[in-house]
Coordinates of C-alpha atoms and ligand atoms in Angstrom, one line a residue:
M10 CA 40.6 123.0 150.1
Y11 CA 41.7 122.6 153.6
G12 CA 40.7 119.5 155.4
K13 CA 39.5 117.5 152.1
V14 CA 43.2 116.7 151.0
R15 CA 44.5 114.3 153.3
P16 CA 47.5 112.1 153.9
I17 CA 47.2 108.6 152.4
S18 CA 46.3 106.2 155.2
P19 CA 47.4 103.1 156.0
T20 CA 50.0 102.5 153.9
T21 CA 52.5 99.4 153.3
I22 CA 55.7 100.2 152.4
F23 CA 57.8 97.7 150.3
P24 CA 61.6 98.2 149.3
I25 CA 62.3 98.2 145.5
S26 CA 64.2 94.7 145.6
E27 CA 60.7 93.5 147.2
V28 CA 58.6 94.6 144.5
E29 CA 57.3 91.0 143.3
S30 CA 55.7 90.5 146.7
A31 CA 54.3 94.0 146.8
L32 CA 52.5 93.2 143.4
K33 CA 51.6 90.0 145.1
T34 CA 49.8 91.4 148.3
L35 CA 47.9 93.9 145.5
H36 CA 46.5 91.3 143.5
G37 CA 45.8 89.2 146.6
A38 CA 43.5 91.8 147.7
K39 CA 44.8 91.1 151.3
M40 CA 45.6 94.6 151.9
H41 CA 44.0 98.2 153.3
G42 CA 45.2 101.5 151.9
K43 CA 48.0 101.9 149.9
L44 CA 51.1 99.7 148.7
I45 CA 54.4 101.9 148.0
V46 CA 57.8 101.0 146.7
V47 CA 60.6 103.1 147.9
P48 CA 64.2 102.6 146.2
H49 CA 67.3 102.4 148.9
A50 CA 70.6 102.7 147.4
N51 CA 71.9 99.4 148.1
D52 CA 68.4 97.6 146.9
I53 CA 69.0 95.1 144.5
V54 CA 66.2 95.1 141.6
K55 CA 65.5 91.5 140.3
A56 CA 65.0 91.6 136.2
T57 CA 64.9 88.6 134.1
P58 CA 68.4 88.7 132.0
P59 CA 68.0 89.2 128.4
K60 CA 68.8 85.4 126.7
K61 CA 72.0 86.3 124.9
P62 CA 73.2 89.8 126.1
H63 CA 76.5 89.6 124.6
Q64 CA 75.5 89.0 120.9
F65 CA 74.1 92.9 120.3
L66 CA 77.2 93.5 118.8
K67 CA 79.6 91.0 117.3
E68 CA 83.1 90.4 118.2
N69 CA 86.0 90.6 115.9
A70 CA 83.8 93.2 113.6
T71 CA 84.2 96.6 112.9
Y72 CA 80.9 99.1 114.0
I73 CA 80.7 103.0 112.3
L74 CA 79.8 105.7 114.3
I75 CA 78.7 108.7 112.1
G76 CA 78.5 111.5 114.5
G77 CA 80.6 109.4 116.8
T78 CA 82.0 112.7 118.0
G79 CA 79.2 114.0 119.6
G80 CA 77.8 113.4 123.1
L81 CA 75.9 110.2 122.9
G82 CA 78.3 109.0 119.7
R83 CA 81.3 109.8 122.3
S84 CA 80.1 107.5 125.2
M85 CA 79.2 104.9 122.8
S86 CA 82.8 104.6 121.4
R87 CA 84.0 104.4 125.1
W88 CA 81.3 101.6 125.9
M89 CA 82.4 99.7 122.7
A90 CA 86.3 100.4 123.6
L91 CA 85.8 98.8 127.1
R92 CA 84.1 96.0 125.1
S93 CA 87.1 95.2 122.8
W94 CA 84.9 96.3 119.7
S95 CA 86.4 98.2 117.0
A96 CA 84.8 101.3 116.5
V97 CA 85.6 104.1 113.9
A98 CA 84.0 107.3 115.4
M99 CA 83.7 109.8 112.6
S100 CA 81.9 113.2 112.1
L101 CA 82.8 113.5 108.2
T102 CA 81.4 115.3 105.1
P103 CA 79.9 112.2 103.0
A104 CA 83.0 112.2 100.6
D105 CA 85.2 111.6 103.6
I106 CA 82.9 108.6 104.8
E107 CA 83.3 107.0 101.1
E108 CA 86.9 107.7 101.3
L109 CA 86.8 105.9 105.0
I110 CA 84.9 103.0 103.6
T111 CA 86.5 102.7 100.3
H112 CA 90.3 102.6 101.6
G113 CA 90.3 103.1 105.5
L114 CA 89.5 100.4 107.0
E115 CA 92.6 98.1 105.8
G116 CA 93.5 95.5 108.4
M117 CA 90.4 96.4 110.3
P118 CA 87.5 93.5 111.0
P119 CA 84.6 93.4 108.5
V120 CA 82.2 96.4 108.8
K121 CA 79.4 94.8 110.5
G122 CA 77.0 97.9 111.0
V123 CA 76.3 101.2 111.1
I124 CA 75.5 103.4 113.9
H125 CA 74.1 106.8 112.8
G126 CA 74.4 109.3 115.7
A127 CA 74.7 112.3 113.1
I128 CA 72.1 115.4 113.6
V129 CA 71.9 119.1 113.5
L130 CA 69.4 120.0 115.6
R131 CA 67.2 123.5 114.9
D132 CA 64.7 123.2 117.6
V133 CA 61.8 125.0 116.1
L134 CA 58.0 124.7 115.2
F135 CA 57.7 123.2 111.9
E136 CA 55.7 126.0 111.1
K137 CA 58.3 128.5 111.8
M138 CA 60.7 126.4 110.5
T139 CA 63.1 127.9 107.6
Y140 CA 63.9 125.8 104.2
S141 CA 67.3 126.3 104.9
D142 CA 66.8 125.1 108.7
F143 CA 65.2 122.2 107.2
T144 CA 67.4 121.1 104.5
T145 CA 70.2 121.2 107.1
V146 CA 68.6 118.8 109.6
I147 CA 68.1 116.2 106.5
E148 CA 70.8 116.4 105.0
S149 CA 72.7 115.4 108.4
K150 CA 70.9 112.4 108.3
A151 CA 70.4 111.3 104.6
E152 CA 73.4 112.4 103.1
A153 CA 75.7 110.7 105.5
L154 CA 73.7 107.6 105.5
A155 CA 73.3 107.7 101.4
A156 CA 77.2 107.9 101.8
V157 CA 77.2 104.5 103.6
E158 CA 74.9 103.1 101.3
A159 CA 76.9 104.1 98.3
S160 CA 80.3 102.8 99.2
A161 CA 79.1 99.6 101.0
G162 CA 79.1 98.1 97.5
A163 CA 76.6 95.3 97.1
V164 CA 73.6 96.0 99.9
K165 CA 71.8 93.3 100.7
T166 CA 68.7 93.6 100.1
I167 CA 65.2 91.0 99.9
S168 CA 62.0 91.6 98.3
Y169 CA 59.4 90.1 100.2
N170 CA 56.6 91.3 97.7
A171 CA 56.9 88.4 95.2
P172 CA 57.0 85.4 97.4
L173 CA 53.9 86.7 99.3
K174 CA 52.0 87.3 95.9
S175 CA 52.4 83.8 95.0
A176 CA 51.7 82.5 98.7
G177 CA 49.2 79.9 97.8
T178 CA 47.7 79.5 100.9
L179 CA 47.3 81.9 104.3
R180 CA 49.6 79.6 106.3
E181 CA 52.1 80.4 103.6
A182 CA 51.7 84.1 103.6
E183 CA 52.1 84.3 107.2
Y184 CA 55.5 82.2 106.8
V185 CA 56.4 84.5 104.1
V186 CA 55.6 87.9 106.2
C187 CA 57.0 86.0 109.5
E188 CA 60.2 85.5 107.8
G189 CA 60.5 89.2 106.7
L190 CA 59.7 90.8 109.7
M191 CA 62.4 88.4 111.4
Y192 CA 64.6 89.7 108.5
K193 CA 64.0 93.1 109.1
L194 CA 64.0 93.0 112.9
A195 CA 67.2 91.6 113.1
T196 CA 68.8 94.0 110.6
V197 CA 67.5 97.4 112.4
M198 CA 68.3 95.7 116.2
M199 CA 71.7 94.5 114.5
M200 CA 71.1 90.3 115.9
E201 CA 71.0 87.1 113.8
S202 CA 67.8 86.3 112.7
E203 CA 68.3 83.2 114.7
D204 CA 68.2 85.2 117.8
L205 CA 64.9 86.0 117.7
D206 CA 61.9 84.1 118.9
A207 CA 58.9 84.7 116.8
T208 CA 56.6 83.7 119.4
R209 CA 57.9 86.0 122.4
P210 CA 55.9 89.2 122.7
L211 CA 57.3 92.6 120.7
S212 CA 57.7 94.4 123.8
N213 CA 60.5 92.4 124.9
Y214 CA 63.0 93.8 122.1
P215 CA 64.2 97.4 122.2
L216 CA 61.8 98.9 119.6
G217 CA 61.9 102.4 119.5
S218 CA 60.0 104.9 118.2
L219 CA 62.4 105.4 115.2
V220 CA 62.7 101.7 114.4
A221 CA 58.7 101.1 115.1
I222 CA 58.5 103.9 112.1
E223 CA 60.9 102.2 109.8
I224 CA 59.2 98.7 110.6
R225 CA 55.7 100.1 109.8
N226 CA 57.0 101.9 106.6
F227 CA 58.6 98.3 105.4
I228 CA 55.5 96.3 105.9
T229 CA 53.7 98.8 103.8
R230 CA 56.2 98.8 101.0
E231 CA 57.1 94.9 101.3
F232 CA 53.8 93.7 102.4
E233 CA 51.2 96.5 101.1
A234 CA 49.6 96.2 104.4
T235 CA 48.4 99.4 105.8
L236 CA 49.4 99.6 110.0
Q237 CA 49.5 102.2 112.6
V238 CA 52.5 102.3 114.6
L239 CA 51.0 101.6 117.6
E240 CA 49.4 98.0 116.3
L241 CA 53.0 96.9 116.3
S242 CA 53.6 97.1 119.6
S243 CA 50.4 96.1 120.8
S244 CA 50.1 93.3 118.2
G245 CA 51.9 90.8 120.7
S246 CA 54.6 88.3 119.0
I247 CA 56.4 88.8 115.8
Q248 CA 53.8 85.4 114.6
T249 CA 50.7 87.2 115.6
L250 CA 52.0 90.5 114.0
A251 CA 52.9 88.5 110.8
K252 CA 48.9 87.1 110.6
A253 CA 47.9 90.8 111.4
V254 CA 49.8 92.1 108.4
C255 CA 48.3 89.3 106.1
I256 CA 44.4 90.2 107.0
K257 CA 45.7 93.4 105.8
S258 CA 47.8 92.8 103.1
K259 CA 46.5 93.6 99.1
L260 CA 49.3 91.1 98.3
V261 CA 47.4 88.1 100.0
K262 CA 44.7 86.1 98.2
S263 CA 41.6 85.9 100.6
Ligands
NAP15 N1 70.6 113.6 123.2 C1 69.4 113.3 123.3 O1 68.6 113.4 123.9 C2 68.3 112.5 122.1 C3 67.5 111.8 122.0 C4 66.8 111.2 121.0 C5 67.9 110.6 119.9 N2 69.0 111.7 119.8 C6 69.8 111.2 118.6 O2 71.0 110.5 118.9 C7 71.9 111.0 117.5 C8 73.3 112.1 118.8 O3 72.9 112.6 119.6 P1 74.0 113.6 120.3 O4 72.9 114.3 121.2 O5 75.0 113.0 120.6 O6 73.9 114.7 119.2 P2 75.3 115.6 119.3 O7 76.3 116.0 120.2 O8 74.9 117.1 118.6 O9 76.2 115.0 118.0 C9 75.9 115.3 116.7 C10 76.9 115.0 116.2 O10 76.3 114.5 114.4 C11 77.6 115.4 114.1 N3 77.2 115.5 112.5 C12 76.3 117.1 112.1 N4 76.1 117.1 110.8 C13 76.8 115.7 110.0 C14 76.6 115.8 109.1 N5 76.1 116.2 108.0 N6 77.6 114.3 108.8 C15 78.0 113.7 109.9 N7 77.9 113.7 110.9 C16 77.6 115.1 111.3 C17 78.0 116.1 114.6 O11 79.4 116.3 114.2 P3 80.0 117.8 114.1 O12 80.2 118.1 115.8 O13 81.6 118.5 113.5 O14 79.2 119.1 113.6 C18 78.4 115.7 116.0 O15 79.5 114.7 116.0 C19 71.4 111.8 116.9 O16 71.0 111.1 115.8 C20 69.8 112.3 117.4 O17 69.4 112.7 116.9 C21 69.3 112.1 120.5

Protein backbone atom coordinates (compact mmCIF):
# COMPACT_ATOMS: atom_id res chain seq x y z
CA MET A 1 0.00 0.00 0.00
CA TYR A 2 2.99 2.31 0.49
CA GLY A 3 2.82 5.22 -1.91
CA LYS A 4 -0.86 4.68 -2.71
CA VAL A 5 -2.36 6.54 0.25
CA ARG A 6 -1.39 10.18 -0.09
CA PRO A 7 -2.22 13.26 1.98
CA ILE A 8 -5.22 15.20 0.69
CA SER A 9 -4.13 18.16 -1.38
CA PRO A 10 -4.92 20.95 -1.85
CA THR A 11 -6.96 21.71 1.27
CA THR A 12 -8.86 24.84 2.27
CA ILE A 13 -9.54 25.28 5.97
CA PHE A 14 -12.52 27.14 7.43
CA PRO A 15 -13.21 27.73 11.15
CA ILE A 16 -16.53 26.22 12.25
CA SER A 17 -17.90 29.74 12.79
CA GLU A 18 -17.63 30.18 9.01
CA VAL A 19 -19.35 26.95 8.08
CA GLU A 20 -21.88 28.86 5.95
CA SER A 21 -19.11 30.32 3.77
CA ALA A 22 -17.55 26.86 3.60
CA LEU A 23 -20.78 25.35 2.26
CA LYS A 24 -21.25 28.24 -0.20
CA THR A 25 -17.72 27.70 -1.48
CA LEU A 26 -18.45 24.01 -1.86
CA HIS A 27 -21.70 24.61 -3.74
CA GLY A 28 -20.09 27.27 -5.91
CA ALA A 29 -17.74 24.58 -7.30
CA LYS A 30 -14.99 27.22 -7.42
CA MET A 31 -12.58 25.24 -5.33
CA HIS A 32 -10.25 22.36 -5.92
CA GLY A 33 -9.24 19.69 -3.47
CA LYS A 34 -10.90 19.29 -0.08
CA LEU A 35 -12.54 21.72 2.25
CA ILE A 36 -11.99 21.14 5.96
CA VAL A 37 -14.08 22.67 8.77
CA VAL A 38 -12.08 22.95 11.98
CA PRO A 39 -13.57 23.79 15.42
CA HIS A 40 -11.58 26.13 17.68
CA ALA A 41 -12.22 26.81 21.35
CA ASN A 42 -13.57 30.35 20.82
CA ASP A 43 -15.56 29.75 17.63
CA ILE A 44 -19.16 30.87 17.75
CA VAL A 45 -21.39 28.47 15.83
CA LYS A 46 -24.30 30.16 14.11
CA ALA A 47 -27.61 28.40 14.67
CA THR A 48 -31.24 29.35 14.29
CA PRO A 49 -32.73 29.54 17.79
CA PRO A 50 -36.02 27.68 18.28
CA LYS A 51 -39.08 29.93 18.03
CA LYS A 52 -40.05 29.68 21.71
CA PRO A 53 -37.28 27.92 23.61
CA HIS A 54 -38.64 28.89 27.02
CA GLN A 55 -41.94 27.15 26.45
CA PHE A 56 -40.64 23.59 26.62
CA LEU A 57 -41.82 23.47 30.23
CA LYS A 58 -44.44 25.71 31.77
CA GLU A 59 -43.83 28.10 34.60
CA ASN A 60 -45.79 27.61 37.78
CA ALA A 61 -46.15 23.91 37.11
CA THR A 62 -44.93 20.72 38.72
CA TYR A 63 -43.21 17.95 36.82
CA ILE A 64 -42.79 14.49 38.23
CA LEU A 65 -39.54 12.75 37.43
CA ILE A 66 -39.84 9.02 37.87
CA GLY A 67 -36.34 7.63 38.32
CA GLY A 68 -35.30 11.15 39.25
CA THR A 69 -32.56 9.88 41.56
CA GLY A 70 -30.74 8.22 38.66
CA GLY A 71 -28.01 9.78 36.52
CA LEU A 72 -30.14 11.61 33.96
CA GLY A 73 -32.91 12.23 36.51
CA ARG A 74 -30.51 14.05 38.85
CA SER A 75 -29.11 16.24 36.12
CA MET A 76 -32.62 17.01 34.85
CA SER A 77 -33.76 17.96 38.38
CA ARG A 78 -30.81 20.36 38.66
CA TRP A 79 -31.57 21.83 35.24
CA MET A 80 -35.22 22.36 36.17
CA ALA A 81 -34.46 23.75 39.63
CA LEU A 82 -32.06 26.31 38.14
CA ARG A 83 -34.93 27.56 35.99
CA SER A 84 -37.37 27.68 38.90
CA TRP A 85 -39.57 24.83 37.77
CA SER A 86 -40.99 22.61 40.46
CA ALA A 87 -39.68 19.11 40.05
CA VAL A 88 -40.50 16.13 42.20
CA ALA A 89 -37.70 13.69 41.62
CA MET A 90 -38.35 10.22 42.86
CA SER A 91 -37.46 6.62 42.66
CA LEU A 92 -40.41 4.97 44.29
CA THR A 93 -42.57 1.90 44.15
CA PRO A 94 -45.86 2.21 42.22
CA ALA A 95 -47.76 2.40 45.54
CA ASP A 96 -45.55 5.32 46.67
CA ILE A 97 -46.19 7.10 43.37
CA GLU A 98 -49.96 6.83 43.86
CA GLU A 99 -49.63 8.11 47.42
CA LEU A 100 -47.51 11.06 46.26
CA ILE A 101 -49.88 12.08 43.49
CA THR A 102 -53.02 11.60 45.56
CA HIS A 103 -51.88 13.28 48.80
CA GLY A 104 -48.29 14.47 48.59
CA LEU A 105 -48.48 17.42 46.22
CA GLU A 106 -50.61 19.79 48.27
CA GLY A 107 -49.51 23.40 47.96
CA MET A 108 -47.50 22.71 44.84
CA PRO A 109 -48.36 24.05 41.40
CA PRO A 110 -50.51 21.74 39.23
CA VAL A 111 -48.80 18.73 37.67
CA LYS A 112 -48.27 19.42 33.99
CA GLY A 113 -46.11 16.52 33.02
CA VAL A 114 -44.27 13.35 33.91
CA ILE A 115 -40.73 12.59 32.82
CA HIS A 116 -40.18 8.86 32.94
CA GLY A 117 -36.52 8.14 33.59
CA ALA A 118 -36.78 4.87 35.48
CA ILE A 119 -34.81 1.95 34.19
CA VAL A 120 -33.39 -1.32 35.35
CA LEU A 121 -30.69 -2.27 32.92
CA ARG A 122 -30.05 -5.90 32.05
CA ASP A 123 -27.78 -5.48 29.10
CA VAL A 124 -27.84 -8.93 27.46
CA LEU A 125 -28.88 -10.25 24.09
CA PHE A 126 -32.61 -10.91 24.02
CA GLU A 127 -32.14 -14.64 23.33
CA LYS A 128 -29.93 -14.93 26.42
CA MET A 129 -32.26 -12.95 28.67
CA THR A 130 -34.09 -14.84 31.39
CA TYR A 131 -37.81 -14.28 31.88
CA SER A 132 -37.09 -12.76 35.28
CA ASP A 133 -34.66 -10.23 33.73
CA PHE A 134 -37.22 -9.39 31.07
CA THR A 135 -40.03 -8.73 33.54
CA THR A 136 -37.77 -6.70 35.85
CA VAL A 137 -36.81 -4.41 32.95
CA ILE A 138 -40.38 -4.02 31.72
CA GLU A 139 -41.77 -3.48 35.22
CA SER A 140 -39.49 -0.50 35.87
CA LYS A 141 -41.02 1.21 32.84
CA ALA A 142 -44.59 -0.04 32.84
CA GLU A 143 -45.56 -0.21 36.52
CA ALA A 144 -44.44 3.32 37.36
CA LEU A 145 -46.29 4.72 34.37
CA ALA A 146 -49.42 2.71 35.17
CA ALA A 147 -49.32 4.10 38.72
CA VAL A 148 -49.13 7.67 37.41
CA GLU A 149 -52.00 7.08 35.01
CA ALA A 150 -54.11 5.37 37.64
CA SER A 151 -53.76 8.22 40.11
CA ALA A 152 -53.93 11.07 37.63
CA GLY A 153 -57.73 10.80 37.64
CA ALA A 154 -59.56 11.61 34.47
CA VAL A 155 -56.85 11.27 31.86
CA LYS A 156 -57.73 13.34 28.85
CA THR A 157 -58.09 11.00 25.91
CA ILE A 158 -59.39 12.00 22.52
CA SER A 159 -60.41 9.46 19.91
CA TYR A 160 -59.92 10.38 16.27
CA ASN A 161 -61.25 7.07 15.00
CA ALA A 162 -64.92 8.05 14.64
CA PRO A 163 -64.34 11.57 13.18
CA LEU A 164 -61.99 10.08 10.59
CA LYS A 165 -64.53 7.43 9.59
CA SER A 166 -67.23 10.03 9.13
CA ALA A 167 -65.08 12.50 7.18
CA GLY A 168 -66.99 13.22 3.95
CA THR A 169 -64.05 14.32 1.82
CA LEU A 170 -60.35 13.60 1.66
CA ARG A 171 -59.72 17.17 2.74
CA GLU A 172 -61.81 16.67 5.89
CA ALA A 173 -59.97 13.42 6.62
CA GLU A 174 -56.60 15.16 6.27
CA TYR A 175 -57.80 17.85 8.65
CA VAL A 176 -58.82 15.27 11.29
CA VAL A 177 -55.50 13.42 10.97
CA CYS A 178 -53.50 16.67 11.09
CA GLU A 179 -55.33 17.75 14.26
CA GLY A 180 -54.71 14.33 15.82
CA LEU A 181 -51.02 14.40 14.94
CA MET A 182 -50.64 17.93 16.32
CA TYR A 183 -52.34 16.93 19.58
CA LYS A 184 -50.26 13.77 19.97
CA LEU A 185 -46.97 15.46 19.06
CA ALA A 186 -47.70 18.32 21.46
CA THR A 187 -48.51 15.84 24.24
CA VAL A 188 -45.36 13.77 23.84
CA MET A 189 -43.14 16.83 23.46
CA MET A 190 -44.89 18.64 26.36
CA MET A 191 -45.79 21.64 24.21
CA GLU A 192 -49.04 23.38 23.38
CA SER A 193 -50.58 22.36 20.02
CA GLU A 194 -50.63 26.08 19.12
CA ASP A 195 -46.84 26.16 19.35
CA LEU A 196 -46.53 23.55 16.62
CA ASP A 197 -46.49 24.58 12.99
CA ALA A 198 -48.10 21.99 10.71
CA THR A 199 -46.10 23.27 7.73
CA ARG A 200 -42.68 22.93 9.37
CA PRO A 201 -40.56 19.84 8.67
CA LEU A 202 -40.91 17.22 11.41
CA SER A 203 -37.14 17.17 11.62
CA ASN A 204 -37.39 20.60 13.32
CA TYR A 205 -38.92 18.97 16.38
CA PRO A 206 -37.07 16.85 18.94
CA LEU A 207 -38.42 13.48 17.84
CA GLY A 208 -36.27 10.79 19.41
CA SER A 209 -36.56 7.20 18.25
CA LEU A 210 -38.85 6.21 21.15
CA VAL A 211 -41.13 9.18 20.50
CA ALA A 212 -41.22 8.28 16.80
CA ILE A 213 -42.31 4.75 17.70
CA GLU A 214 -45.03 6.14 19.97
CA ILE A 215 -46.30 8.38 17.16
CA ARG A 216 -46.20 5.47 14.70
CA ASN A 217 -48.23 3.33 17.16
CA PHE A 218 -50.70 6.20 17.64
CA ILE A 219 -51.15 6.40 13.85
CA THR A 220 -51.73 2.65 13.63
CA ARG A 221 -54.23 2.68 16.50
CA GLU A 222 -56.16 5.88 15.81
CA PHE A 223 -56.06 6.09 12.04
CA GLU A 224 -55.65 2.41 11.12
CA ALA A 225 -52.74 3.23 8.83
CA THR A 226 -49.54 1.23 8.83
CA LEU A 227 -46.42 3.37 8.44
CA GLN A 228 -42.76 2.59 9.01
CA VAL A 229 -41.02 4.75 11.61
CA LEU A 230 -38.67 5.95 8.86
CA GLU A 231 -41.66 7.29 6.92
CA LEU A 232 -42.30 9.74 9.76
CA SER A 233 -38.92 11.40 9.50
CA SER A 234 -38.97 11.41 5.71
CA SER A 235 -42.55 12.61 5.39
CA GLY A 236 -41.76 16.34 5.50
CA SER A 237 -44.21 18.46 7.48
CA ILE A 238 -47.06 17.39 9.77
CA GLN A 239 -49.44 18.29 6.94
CA THR A 240 -47.73 16.06 4.41
CA LEU A 241 -47.57 13.27 7.01
CA ALA A 242 -51.35 13.65 7.46
CA LYS A 243 -51.80 13.22 3.69
CA ALA A 244 -49.61 10.10 3.72
CA VAL A 245 -51.63 8.68 6.63
CA CYS A 246 -54.92 9.31 4.80
CA ILE A 247 -53.66 7.47 1.72
CA LYS A 248 -52.92 4.41 3.86
CA SER A 249 -55.78 4.63 6.36
CA LYS A 250 -58.44 1.92 6.25
CA LEU A 251 -60.88 4.43 7.74
CA VAL A 252 -60.71 6.98 4.95
CA LYS A 253 -63.31 6.49 2.24
CA SER A 254 -61.69 6.49 -1.17
N1 LIG B 1 -27.87 6.83 30.20
C1 LIG B 1 -28.05 6.69 28.89
O1 LIG B 1 -27.11 6.68 28.09
C2 LIG B 1 -29.44 6.58 28.31
C3 LIG B 1 -29.60 6.49 26.91
C4 LIG B 1 -30.87 6.40 26.37
C5 LIG B 1 -31.98 6.39 27.19
N2 LIG B 1 -31.82 6.45 28.53
C6 LIG B 1 -33.02 6.44 29.37
O2 LIG B 1 -32.95 7.50 30.31
C7 LIG B 1 -33.56 7.07 31.53
C8 LIG B 1 -32.62 7.33 32.71
O3 LIG B 1 -31.39 6.67 32.51
P1 LIG B 1 -30.22 6.80 33.59
O4 LIG B 1 -28.94 6.55 32.88
O5 LIG B 1 -30.39 8.06 34.35
O6 LIG B 1 -30.54 5.54 34.52
P2 LIG B 1 -30.03 5.22 36.02
O7 LIG B 1 -28.94 6.15 36.42
O8 LIG B 1 -29.80 3.75 36.07
O9 LIG B 1 -31.30 5.60 36.89
C9 LIG B 1 -32.46 4.81 36.86
C10 LIG B 1 -33.42 5.29 37.90
O10 LIG B 1 -34.61 4.47 37.82
C11 LIG B 1 -34.98 4.11 39.14
N3 LIG B 1 -35.82 2.91 39.11
C12 LIG B 1 -35.46 1.64 38.84
N4 LIG B 1 -36.53 0.83 38.90
C13 LIG B 1 -37.61 1.60 39.20
C14 LIG B 1 -39.01 1.34 39.39
N5 LIG B 1 -39.49 0.09 39.28
N6 LIG B 1 -39.82 2.36 39.69
C15 LIG B 1 -39.33 3.62 39.82
N7 LIG B 1 -38.02 3.93 39.65
C16 LIG B 1 -37.16 2.93 39.34
C17 LIG B 1 -33.66 3.93 39.85
O11 LIG B 1 -33.83 3.99 41.24
P3 LIG B 1 -32.90 3.13 42.23
O12 LIG B 1 -31.50 3.64 42.03
O13 LIG B 1 -33.49 3.44 43.55
O14 LIG B 1 -33.07 1.72 41.80
C18 LIG B 1 -32.89 5.16 39.33
O15 LIG B 1 -33.27 6.32 40.04
C19 LIG B 1 -33.94 5.62 31.36
O16 LIG B 1 -35.33 5.56 31.07
C20 LIG B 1 -33.14 5.16 30.16
O17 LIG B 1 -33.84 4.17 29.44
C21 LIG B 1 -30.58 6.54 29.11
